Amino acid sequence: MSAVTGVPSLEVRDAAVNLGGVKALDGVSLTVQEGRLYGLAGPNGSGKSTLLAAISRLLDLTSGSILVGGADVMRRSPFEVARMGLARTFQTVRLMPQFSVLENAMLGADQPVYGSSFVRQWLMPWWTRSREASVRARAEAALERLHLMDLRDEPPLSLSYGVQRKVEIARALAAEPRLLLLDEPTAGMNRAERDEIGELLLRLRNEGVTQVLVEHDLKMMVDICDHLYVLDSGHLIASARPAECIREPKVVEAYLGRGRRAAA
Amino acid sequence: MNSWYFSHLTLIQGMLISVPLALSVQIALRSGVFSFASIGFYGVGAYGTGILTMRGWPVLPAMLLMIVVSGLVAYLMSAPLIRLRGLYLGMVTFAFDLILTVVATNGGELTGGALGLLGVPLGIGTGGLLAAALVAILAVSQLERRAVGRALVGIKASEELVMSVGVDLKSRKRTVFAISAALGALSGSLYVLTFSTVQPTSAGFTLIITTLTMAVIGGTSSWIGAVIGTVIITWLPTLAATIGEYQHLVYGVVLVLVVMYAPEGVLGALRWLWRRLAPRLRPARPPALVPSGGPPPDRGAAARAEPVPADRVKG
Ligand SMILES: Nc1ncnc2c1ncn2[C@@H]1O[C@H](COP(=O)(O)OP(=O)(O)OP(=O)(O)O)[C@@H](O)[C@H]1O
Ligand SMILES: [Mg+2]
């Protein structure tokens, strides 16, 4: 994933996914350059989450291929692409209810800091002590960026949905990813919170984190994204700079034509 | 005190022997691995250690060999098993246990047939049992802490989540399976070295129910629950002399009631009580600031559909 070599951070080639007879993705090809913030738009059920699941290897493609940092990942497991520097958030928040906000964020930093040796993590508490401290530091830094430090000891399910989403983002940031996939990170948030997240993503972009953002808030996408991809019924129907993209007739039709959701 | 100790020695020993076994089931359940295989390995440990010591092996090497072999065999076995989900894994490992009792019954001179092994040399004292139980507790409690603990709890919350943060889920589950088997073998070894006998039925249906009750009644979220459950199930029959006869019926009913009404077990109830009482003991503090967010916008069924098998965090 180096800008010097010009290898894109992510490449999707002719991806297709069939889910129970539905073509959730069909012939999708797209490229994500390093250090940019990409938007992935499209009406409900157009395949956005399916694409993110395929990229993070939680879902197998029916055909096509995906390259992360130039390497074909079709034979790799989700944990292996995570170890390549990919982190993601989920559309339905995935938080551990028995753990505090801080511990949930720490989960994101565990693997990068501790590494993968189970026995060392298990039976060498003296070895893990210093790692635990740096995991905590990373998680706290991530919570800080989302202004969640006051809530770090709360159980996540006691928090509002919007705040839970922020914890989800903090967990992903704690991994200090190079490539970040965000599936509707601001759903359930109010305007001010959305703006705050938008600013955060822009700052991450300027720090060099490559991002793919799925959002229904088109205004936010236009404001912050470098480039927009639009899916409809599993097809990629547009790829352009955001301001131009949302004016393309196909895109307008996808959003308004079937009266699903007004382009904000 | 001293006479009480000696008149209850068998119960105390039985309790210490049960601790690793209850932990073996608890650690599996806690990590979302619904397996009873450790009960089968309890039998393997009991028979293996019994057979070896009867042939003149020293106690410690015999025990260690059975524990290590059980762990390794379980690790190899787990490759196909961990693909099974929930109840299916439970049923397959249940069958595994019952098959082992059949093997033990038909093992000829080696296993002593239906009568089992008799006259295994006594090889461990109460101090040794206590030490073994403590080692088991130490090993399992370390699985609940720090990165390992977060990953294992994460498995139960969402397997996708755990994979997406870089945890090798399959290998984690297989390791848990192996640790669980090793704990079972430890418990079986302790049993045969304490009571000098083991029968094919020792590791059968009854033990599965008893152990499951121990793990579940105490609460599977922590080793403490398994220990609480072991203590309760060990002493309950002596407290209520009348239930002796209907012991397993009572266990069955208790198990069902706990699963239905208190899935977190006794430990969960204690935690709940603590949460209620703690604020009164602590100086009052202002309610946590929760930035406004409101409910998620209703986007219909599509909003809930995510193109991956649903194993979402439960509320
Ligand atoms: N597990 C599944 N089984 C069958 N079909 C599925 C499954 N998950 C999703 N689908 C279908 O695949 C298509 C794409 O779904 P996907 O969740 O990727 O859309 P999306 O663009 O993320 O939509 P949303 O904006 O609602 O999140 C939809 O038609 C959906 O109904
Ligand atoms: Mg989606």
XYZ file of C-alpha atoms and ligand atoms in Angstrom:
611
model
C 0.000 0.000 0.000
C 2.623 2.475 -0.934
C 2.098 5.691 -2.812
C 5.649 5.480 -4.079
C 5.074 2.251 -5.962
C 1.690 3.447 -7.109
C 0.033 0.201 -6.091
C -3.586 0.897 -5.144
C -4.602 0.128 -1.576
C -7.512 -1.863 -2.793
C -8.679 -3.240 -6.080
C -11.917 -5.037 -6.761
C -11.992 -6.880 -10.079
C -15.230 -7.993 -11.644
C -16.691 -9.049 -8.290
C -19.936 -10.999 -8.162
C -21.792 -12.356 -5.138
C -24.932 -14.447 -5.204
C -26.885 -14.513 -1.984
C -29.723 -16.981 -1.993
C -30.561 -16.378 -5.660
C -30.079 -12.596 -5.400
C -27.174 -11.073 -7.279
C -26.038 -8.861 -4.438
C -23.013 -7.840 -6.499
C -22.598 -8.231 -10.227
C -19.449 -7.364 -12.175
C -18.212 -4.676 -9.798
C -14.723 -3.327 -10.444
C -13.224 -0.432 -8.572
C -9.923 0.930 -7.366
C -9.044 2.657 -4.112
C -5.865 4.727 -4.051
C -3.830 5.113 -0.923
C -4.553 7.951 1.453
C -7.874 8.900 -0.100
C -11.346 8.919 1.290
C -13.795 7.095 -0.933
C -17.545 7.148 -0.669
C -19.663 4.133 -1.525
C -23.259 5.162 -2.088
C -26.404 3.494 -3.304
C -29.991 2.874 -2.272
C -31.016 0.240 0.264
C -30.112 -3.256 -0.793
C -27.777 -2.116 -3.550
C -24.884 -4.232 -2.269
C -22.748 -1.804 -0.266
C -22.476 -3.945 2.848
C -21.987 -7.009 0.693
C -18.995 -5.349 -0.942
C -17.463 -4.430 2.412
C -18.026 -7.984 3.676
C -16.295 -9.339 0.575
C -13.341 -6.975 0.973
C -12.909 -7.931 4.630
C -13.187 -11.582 3.529
C -16.194 -12.326 5.723
C -18.015 -13.290 2.563
C -16.712 -15.215 -0.441
C -17.066 -13.820 -3.916
C -18.933 -16.012 -6.372
C -16.459 -14.802 -8.975
C -13.892 -12.074 -9.425
C -11.032 -11.080 -7.195
C -9.933 -8.569 -4.605
C -6.424 -7.204 -4.119
C -5.280 -5.466 -0.967
C -2.036 -3.569 -1.361
C -1.469 -5.394 -4.633
C -1.843 -8.871 -3.120
C -4.704 -11.139 -4.096
C -6.572 -11.927 -0.875
C -9.096 -14.402 -2.209
C -7.352 -17.258 -0.443
C -6.835 -15.401 2.807
C -8.932 -15.459 5.936
C -10.586 -12.407 7.457
C -8.015 -12.347 10.237
C -5.214 -12.321 7.696
C -6.508 -9.266 5.855
C -7.046 -7.632 9.242
C -3.374 -8.243 9.958
C -2.523 -6.563 6.657
C -3.830 -3.352 8.170
C -7.505 -3.490 7.316
C -10.071 -2.539 9.948
C -13.806 -2.127 9.638
C -16.979 -1.161 11.404
C -20.275 -2.982 11.007
C -23.640 -1.642 9.964
C -25.181 -3.409 12.965
C -22.886 -2.476 15.840
C -20.944 -5.402 17.203
C -20.062 -4.630 20.781
C -19.388 -6.985 23.643
C -22.098 -6.249 26.205
C -20.170 -7.670 29.161
C -17.253 -5.327 28.614
C -16.852 -1.612 29.128
C -16.526 0.912 26.327
C -12.765 0.977 26.912
C -12.424 -2.799 26.751
C -14.461 -2.870 23.561
C -12.074 -0.380 22.027
C -9.109 -2.375 23.318
C -10.242 -5.402 21.328
C -9.288 -3.478 18.209
C -5.707 -2.958 19.353
C -5.142 -6.429 20.792
C -3.927 -8.261 17.742
C -1.577 -5.545 16.429
C 0.005 -5.105 19.854
C 0.022 -8.631 21.294
C 0.680 -10.478 18.067
C -0.746 -13.900 17.498
C 1.052 -16.233 19.918
C -1.720 -17.658 22.043
C 0.446 -19.446 24.570
C 2.455 -16.318 25.319
C -0.707 -14.306 25.806
C -2.206 -17.021 27.946
C 0.520 -18.262 30.232
C 2.957 -15.364 30.445
C 1.202 -12.634 32.426
C 4.511 -10.867 33.048
C 5.019 -10.643 29.288
C 1.512 -9.365 28.656
C 1.634 -6.618 31.244
C 3.465 -4.094 29.095
C 1.396 -5.032 26.042
C -1.767 -4.470 27.997
C -0.560 -0.985 28.826
C 0.045 -0.109 25.194
C -3.270 -1.621 24.119
C -4.933 0.559 26.715
C -3.035 3.619 25.522
C -4.087 3.008 21.933
C -7.700 2.443 22.909
C -7.741 5.578 25.035
C -6.259 7.611 22.212
C -9.012 6.318 19.928
C -11.715 7.087 22.502
C -10.217 10.538 22.929
C -10.618 11.227 19.226
C -14.290 10.380 19.494
C -14.740 12.285 22.760
C -15.735 9.127 24.570
C -13.265 9.182 27.443
C -15.970 10.178 29.944
C -17.890 7.052 29.038
C -15.024 4.616 28.988
C -16.210 2.584 31.981
C -19.834 2.374 30.879
C -21.310 -0.838 29.541
C -21.935 -0.124 25.850
C -25.551 -1.216 25.774
C -26.466 1.497 28.264
C -25.512 4.092 25.650
C -27.534 5.558 22.841
C -27.284 4.001 19.423
C -25.266 6.893 18.042
C -22.743 6.605 20.859
C -22.488 2.851 20.350
C -21.568 3.582 16.749
C -18.784 5.840 17.966
C -17.447 3.031 20.145
C -17.500 0.841 17.061
C -15.426 3.440 15.212
C -13.046 3.770 18.166
C -12.428 0.032 18.146
C -11.505 0.209 14.471
C -9.212 3.212 15.052
C -7.474 1.497 17.965
C -6.072 -0.942 15.414
C -4.370 2.030 13.709
C -5.420 0.675 10.331
C -4.036 1.628 6.966
C -7.271 0.793 5.231
C -10.519 1.512 7.033
C -13.972 0.358 5.911
C -16.894 2.179 7.537
C -20.437 0.872 7.099
C -22.838 3.713 7.886
C -20.836 5.094 10.790
C -23.220 7.988 11.438
C -26.566 6.175 11.340
C -28.575 7.249 14.367
C -26.508 10.366 14.979
C -27.719 13.941 14.966
C -26.358 16.645 12.675
C -23.706 17.860 15.091
C -22.425 14.366 15.709
C -22.339 13.661 11.993
C -20.278 16.768 11.367
C -17.942 15.689 14.123
C -17.468 12.267 12.512
C -17.023 13.901 9.110
C -14.246 16.068 10.477
C -12.630 13.063 12.117
C -12.620 11.111 8.847
C -11.078 14.069 7.052
C -8.369 14.291 9.666
C -7.687 10.565 9.332
C -7.466 11.044 5.599
C -4.842 13.726 6.076
C -2.927 11.358 8.305
C -2.789 8.931 5.397
C -5.483 6.438 6.341
C -7.212 5.099 3.254
C -10.970 4.897 3.785
C -14.075 3.510 2.172
C -17.171 5.107 3.625
C -20.687 3.777 3.159
C -23.257 6.427 4.008
C -26.824 7.344 3.247
C -26.064 10.976 4.017
C -25.104 12.166 0.520
C -24.393 15.671 1.706
C -21.745 14.377 4.037
C -20.250 12.263 1.251
C -20.093 15.231 -1.099
C -18.501 17.349 1.605
C -15.700 15.033 2.597
C -15.054 12.328 -0.012
C -12.393 12.505 -2.704
C -14.273 10.152 -4.946
C -17.668 8.520 -5.039
C -18.721 5.082 -6.238
C -22.422 4.398 -6.585
C -23.987 0.956 -6.560
C -27.469 0.032 -7.653
C -28.851 -3.510 -7.565
C -25.354 -4.917 -7.346
C -24.014 -2.907 -10.295
C -21.556 -0.069 -10.179
C -23.474 2.741 -11.890
C -21.196 5.696 -11.279
C -17.629 6.550 -10.410
C -16.705 10.232 -10.262
C -15.839 13.196 -8.099
C -18.697 13.509 -5.598
C -20.232 16.780 -6.774
C -20.439 15.543 -10.352
C -21.352 12.036 -9.386
C -24.599 12.894 -7.643
C -25.767 14.825 -10.692
C -25.371 11.898 -13.068
C -28.776 10.907 -14.386
C -28.306 7.250 -13.459
C -27.550 8.185 -9.880
C -30.450 10.586 -9.613
C -32.716 7.897 -10.989
C -31.397 5.240 -8.612
C -32.090 7.463 -5.662
C -35.227 9.302 -6.727
C -36.625 7.351 -9.624
C -37.944 4.571 -7.495
C -38.857 6.963 -4.730
C -36.841 5.170 -2.120
C -34.922 7.886 -0.433
C -34.424 11.507 -1.265
C -30.892 12.620 -1.950
C -30.218 14.885 0.968
C -13.481 -29.220 62.774
C -11.052 -32.069 62.371
C -13.672 -34.777 62.761
C -15.957 -32.853 60.404
C -13.120 -32.823 57.854
C -12.606 -36.569 58.055
C -16.274 -37.454 57.953
C -16.677 -35.297 54.846
C -13.387 -36.217 53.221
C -14.958 -38.005 50.278
C -17.117 -35.017 49.478
C -14.216 -32.622 49.781
C -12.108 -34.795 47.500
C -14.962 -35.183 45.054
C -15.408 -31.433 44.992
C -11.735 -30.753 44.284
C -11.748 -33.379 41.530
C -14.823 -31.786 39.960
C -13.308 -28.313 39.779
C -11.187 -28.942 36.649
C -14.071 -30.771 35.022
C -16.561 -27.989 35.669
C -13.964 -25.531 34.359
C -13.509 -27.637 31.230
C -17.180 -27.224 30.366
C -17.309 -23.599 31.473
C -14.383 -22.501 29.324
C -15.888 -24.165 26.280
C -19.329 -22.655 26.825
C -17.857 -19.256 27.554
C -16.034 -19.279 24.233
C -19.120 -20.269 22.303
C -17.955 -23.875 21.878
C -20.905 -26.002 22.931
C -18.988 -29.207 23.613
C -19.180 -32.062 26.097
C -16.055 -33.739 24.762
C -14.159 -33.041 27.980
C -16.363 -35.581 29.781
C -15.118 -38.214 27.353
C -11.559 -37.129 28.031
C -12.310 -37.416 31.738
C -12.842 -41.110 31.000
C -9.670 -41.228 28.921
C -7.728 -39.630 31.761
C -9.185 -41.933 34.404
C -8.649 -45.140 32.432
C -5.299 -44.093 30.989
C -3.799 -43.029 34.291
C -5.308 -46.074 36.013
C -3.905 -48.496 33.460
C -0.473 -46.896 33.463
C -0.094 -46.722 37.242
C -1.330 -50.310 37.592
C 1.534 -51.231 35.280
C 4.002 -49.539 37.532
C 4.191 -46.030 36.066
C 4.852 -43.273 38.560
C 1.839 -41.063 39.195
C 2.998 -37.724 37.840
C 4.325 -38.888 34.442
C 1.216 -41.039 33.946
C -1.049 -38.093 34.675
C 0.911 -35.647 32.553
C 1.027 -38.082 29.641
C -2.749 -38.526 29.695
C -3.332 -34.786 29.940
C -0.997 -33.981 27.054
C -2.258 -36.829 24.877
C -5.869 -35.789 25.500
C -5.077 -32.210 24.592
C -3.335 -33.253 21.381
C -6.017 -35.733 20.341
C -8.681 -33.133 21.023
C -6.786 -30.581 18.963
C -6.650 -32.968 16.011
C -10.279 -34.009 16.449
C -11.422 -30.416 16.614
C -10.555 -29.615 12.998
C -13.811 -31.002 11.612
C -15.777 -30.482 14.836
C -15.480 -26.717 15.188
C -17.238 -26.258 11.867
C -20.358 -27.604 13.534
C -22.594 -24.965 15.019
C -24.109 -24.850 18.480
C -26.345 -27.771 19.191
C -24.824 -29.959 16.480
C -21.439 -29.789 18.126
C -23.132 -30.585 21.428
C -24.773 -33.680 19.973
C -21.633 -34.968 18.261
C -19.506 -34.583 21.383
C -22.286 -36.169 23.436
C -22.164 -39.173 21.104
C -18.364 -39.178 21.407
C -18.702 -39.549 25.194
C -21.176 -42.393 24.907
C -19.023 -44.185 22.324
C -16.097 -44.018 24.732
C -18.165 -45.716 27.449
C -18.908 -48.504 24.968
C -15.217 -48.790 24.147
C -14.403 -48.992 27.851
C -17.017 -51.714 28.371
C -15.612 -53.772 25.525
C -11.953 -53.133 26.169
C -11.331 -56.643 27.539
C -8.615 -57.084 30.103
C -7.116 -53.683 29.451
C -10.145 -51.757 30.690
C -11.669 -54.454 32.858
C -14.929 -54.625 30.898
C -18.156 -53.638 32.595
C -16.561 -53.787 36.016
C -13.904 -51.310 35.039
C -10.560 -50.895 36.744
C -10.271 -52.026 40.337
C -7.373 -51.583 42.696
C -5.613 -48.709 41.027
C -2.847 -47.659 43.430
C -3.814 -44.600 45.438
C -1.563 -41.863 44.169
C -2.671 -38.501 45.440
C -3.648 -36.865 48.702
C -6.101 -34.096 49.416
C -3.242 -31.601 49.236
C -2.421 -32.821 45.751
C -6.060 -32.487 44.695
C -6.149 -28.954 46.030
C -2.968 -28.082 44.167
C -4.346 -29.548 40.937
C -7.609 -27.634 41.322
C -5.683 -24.428 41.924
C -3.491 -24.962 38.870
C -6.616 -25.531 36.787
C -8.209 -22.388 38.189
C -5.066 -20.390 37.498
C -4.848 -21.617 33.915
C -8.516 -20.925 33.215
C -8.593 -17.567 34.956
C -5.746 -16.431 32.682
C -7.985 -17.214 29.731
C -10.384 -14.562 30.978
C -7.922 -11.748 31.207
C -6.452 -9.259 28.802
C -6.280 -9.944 25.085
C -7.108 -13.647 25.359
C -10.151 -12.922 27.492
C -11.454 -10.216 25.194
C -11.078 -12.423 22.135
C -12.863 -15.381 23.745
C -15.766 -13.252 24.945
C -15.816 -11.653 21.524
C -16.350 -15.059 19.909
C -19.615 -15.368 21.756
C -20.683 -11.831 20.885
C -19.883 -12.098 17.182
C -17.508 -14.397 15.365
C -17.244 -11.913 12.524
C -16.212 -9.192 14.898
C -13.436 -11.329 16.317
C -12.157 -12.297 12.880
C -12.309 -8.700 11.696
C -9.977 -7.571 14.482
C -7.378 -10.104 13.403
C -8.020 -13.082 15.659
C -7.476 -16.490 14.089
C -10.877 -17.767 15.130
C -10.449 -21.386 14.071
C -7.184 -21.802 15.848
C -8.604 -20.113 18.958
C -11.557 -22.481 19.052
C -9.345 -25.490 18.516
C -7.067 -24.411 21.329
C -10.018 -23.955 23.660
C -11.201 -27.409 22.673
C -7.790 -28.858 23.509
C -7.550 -27.035 26.830
C -11.017 -28.241 27.739
C -10.038 -31.840 26.968
C -6.826 -31.545 28.977
C -8.804 -30.283 31.984
C -11.188 -33.214 31.608
C -8.299 -35.666 31.522
C -6.777 -34.016 34.592
C -10.030 -34.437 36.477
C -10.367 -38.097 35.443
C -6.793 -38.823 36.470
C -7.402 -37.254 39.873
C -10.519 -39.356 40.277
C -8.883 -42.691 39.613
C -5.873 -41.860 41.766
C -8.150 -40.887 44.650
C -10.796 -43.596 44.553
C -8.638 -46.297 42.922
C -11.442 -47.419 40.638
C -13.266 -46.353 37.501
C -16.225 -47.886 35.639
C -17.435 -47.359 32.082
C -20.441 -45.490 33.463
C -18.195 -43.121 35.443
C -17.879 -40.854 32.407
C -21.372 -41.394 31.086
C -24.645 -39.586 30.852
C -24.897 -38.858 34.573
C -21.556 -37.115 34.653
C -22.477 -35.009 31.627
C -25.624 -33.789 33.362
C -23.909 -33.198 36.692
C -21.022 -31.277 35.140
C -23.223 -29.235 32.874
C -25.322 -28.337 35.905
C -22.218 -27.275 37.800
C -21.038 -25.033 34.980
C -24.401 -23.527 34.159
C -25.859 -23.076 37.635
C -22.828 -21.082 38.744
C -22.675 -19.039 35.563
C -20.414 -19.643 32.592
C -19.091 -16.110 32.310
C -16.199 -16.737 34.670
C -14.246 -19.506 36.403
C -15.799 -18.274 39.637
C -19.161 -19.484 38.391
C -17.794 -22.964 37.745
C -16.328 -23.097 41.238
C -19.568 -21.864 42.814
C -21.501 -24.457 40.826
C -19.127 -27.217 41.880
C -19.507 -26.289 45.534
C -23.297 -26.161 45.291
C -23.689 -29.438 43.430
C -21.257 -31.199 45.758
C -22.948 -30.129 48.976
C -26.563 -29.882 47.906
C -27.319 -33.608 48.353
C -25.981 -33.587 51.926
C -28.012 -30.540 52.841
C -31.210 -31.971 51.486
C -30.929 -35.625 52.394
C -34.232 -36.407 50.744
C -33.182 -35.398 47.285
C -30.512 -38.078 47.202
C -32.698 -40.500 45.350
C -34.020 -37.951 42.893
C -30.707 -36.158 42.609
C -30.438 -36.161 38.835
C -34.064 -35.328 38.339
C -33.530 -32.297 40.553
C -30.394 -31.355 38.604
C -32.327 -31.591 35.362
C -35.102 -29.349 36.648
C -32.651 -26.869 38.163
C -30.723 -26.796 34.882
C -33.836 -25.993 32.886
C -34.924 -23.313 35.350
C -31.514 -21.649 35.385
C -31.223 -21.657 31.615
C -34.701 -20.167 31.290
C -34.745 -17.643 34.082
C -31.162 -16.942 35.105
C -28.891 -17.695 32.170
C -26.032 -15.950 33.944
C -26.310 -18.360 36.849
C -25.555 -17.667 40.484
C -22.620 -15.489 39.502
C -24.906 -13.376 37.344
C -27.330 -13.000 40.230
C -24.514 -11.942 42.536
C -23.274 -9.419 39.993
C -26.788 -8.096 39.603
C -27.080 -7.698 43.364
C -23.708 -5.984 43.495
C -24.716 -3.528 40.804
C -27.808 -2.662 42.808
C -26.036 -2.353 46.102
C -22.764 -0.816 44.971
C -24.160 2.648 44.136
C -25.539 2.899 47.655
C -22.209 2.039 49.150
C -20.309 4.421 46.898
C -20.686 8.184 47.117
C -23.316 9.310 44.655
C -22.001 10.490 41.321
C -23.713 12.377 38.553
C -25.367 10.301 35.846
C -23.181 9.609 32.846
C -23.392 12.169 30.106
C -24.901 10.508 27.097
C -24.674 12.602 23.981
C -28.007 12.722 22.263
C -28.439 10.287 19.458
C -31.955 9.057 19.430
C -33.108 5.786 18.013
C -31.762 4.614 14.693
C -33.835 5.794 11.779
C -36.271 3.139 10.715
C -35.185 1.997 7.320
C -37.312 -1.085 7.205
C -36.178 -4.647 6.857
C -33.393 -3.722 4.474
C -31.675 -1.789 7.219
C -31.367 -4.924 9.276
C -30.245 -7.144 6.462
C -26.495 -7.469 6.445
C -25.110 -9.899 3.917
C -23.411 -12.157 6.391
C -24.831 -14.809 8.703
C -26.403 -13.017 11.610
C -24.761 -13.638 14.933
C -25.295 -10.253 16.402
C -24.662 -8.972 19.836
C -27.595 -9.814 21.958
C -29.018 -7.260 24.305
N -27.923 -13.204 4.151
C -28.537 -12.850 3.010
N -29.221 -13.769 2.270
C -29.812 -13.428 1.126
N -29.819 -12.194 0.634
C -29.190 -11.230 1.297
C -28.505 -11.504 2.526
N -27.966 -10.363 2.969
C -28.293 -9.417 2.071
N -29.017 -9.926 1.073
C -29.496 -9.193 -0.101
O -28.380 -8.744 -0.837
C -28.638 -7.466 -1.385
C -27.566 -6.490 -0.996
O -27.610 -6.262 0.403
P -26.634 -5.268 1.163
O -26.877 -5.435 2.600
O -25.277 -5.423 0.651
O -27.184 -3.858 0.712
P -26.769 -2.421 1.243
O -26.432 -1.630 0.049
O -25.747 -2.522 2.304
O -28.134 -1.904 1.820
P -28.433 -0.988 3.111
O -28.295 0.421 2.662
O -29.830 -1.306 3.435
O -27.478 -1.381 4.161
C -30.035 -7.072 -0.905
O -30.941 -7.354 -1.940
C -30.264 -7.966 0.291
O -31.634 -8.208 0.441
Mg -25.684 -2.105 4.277
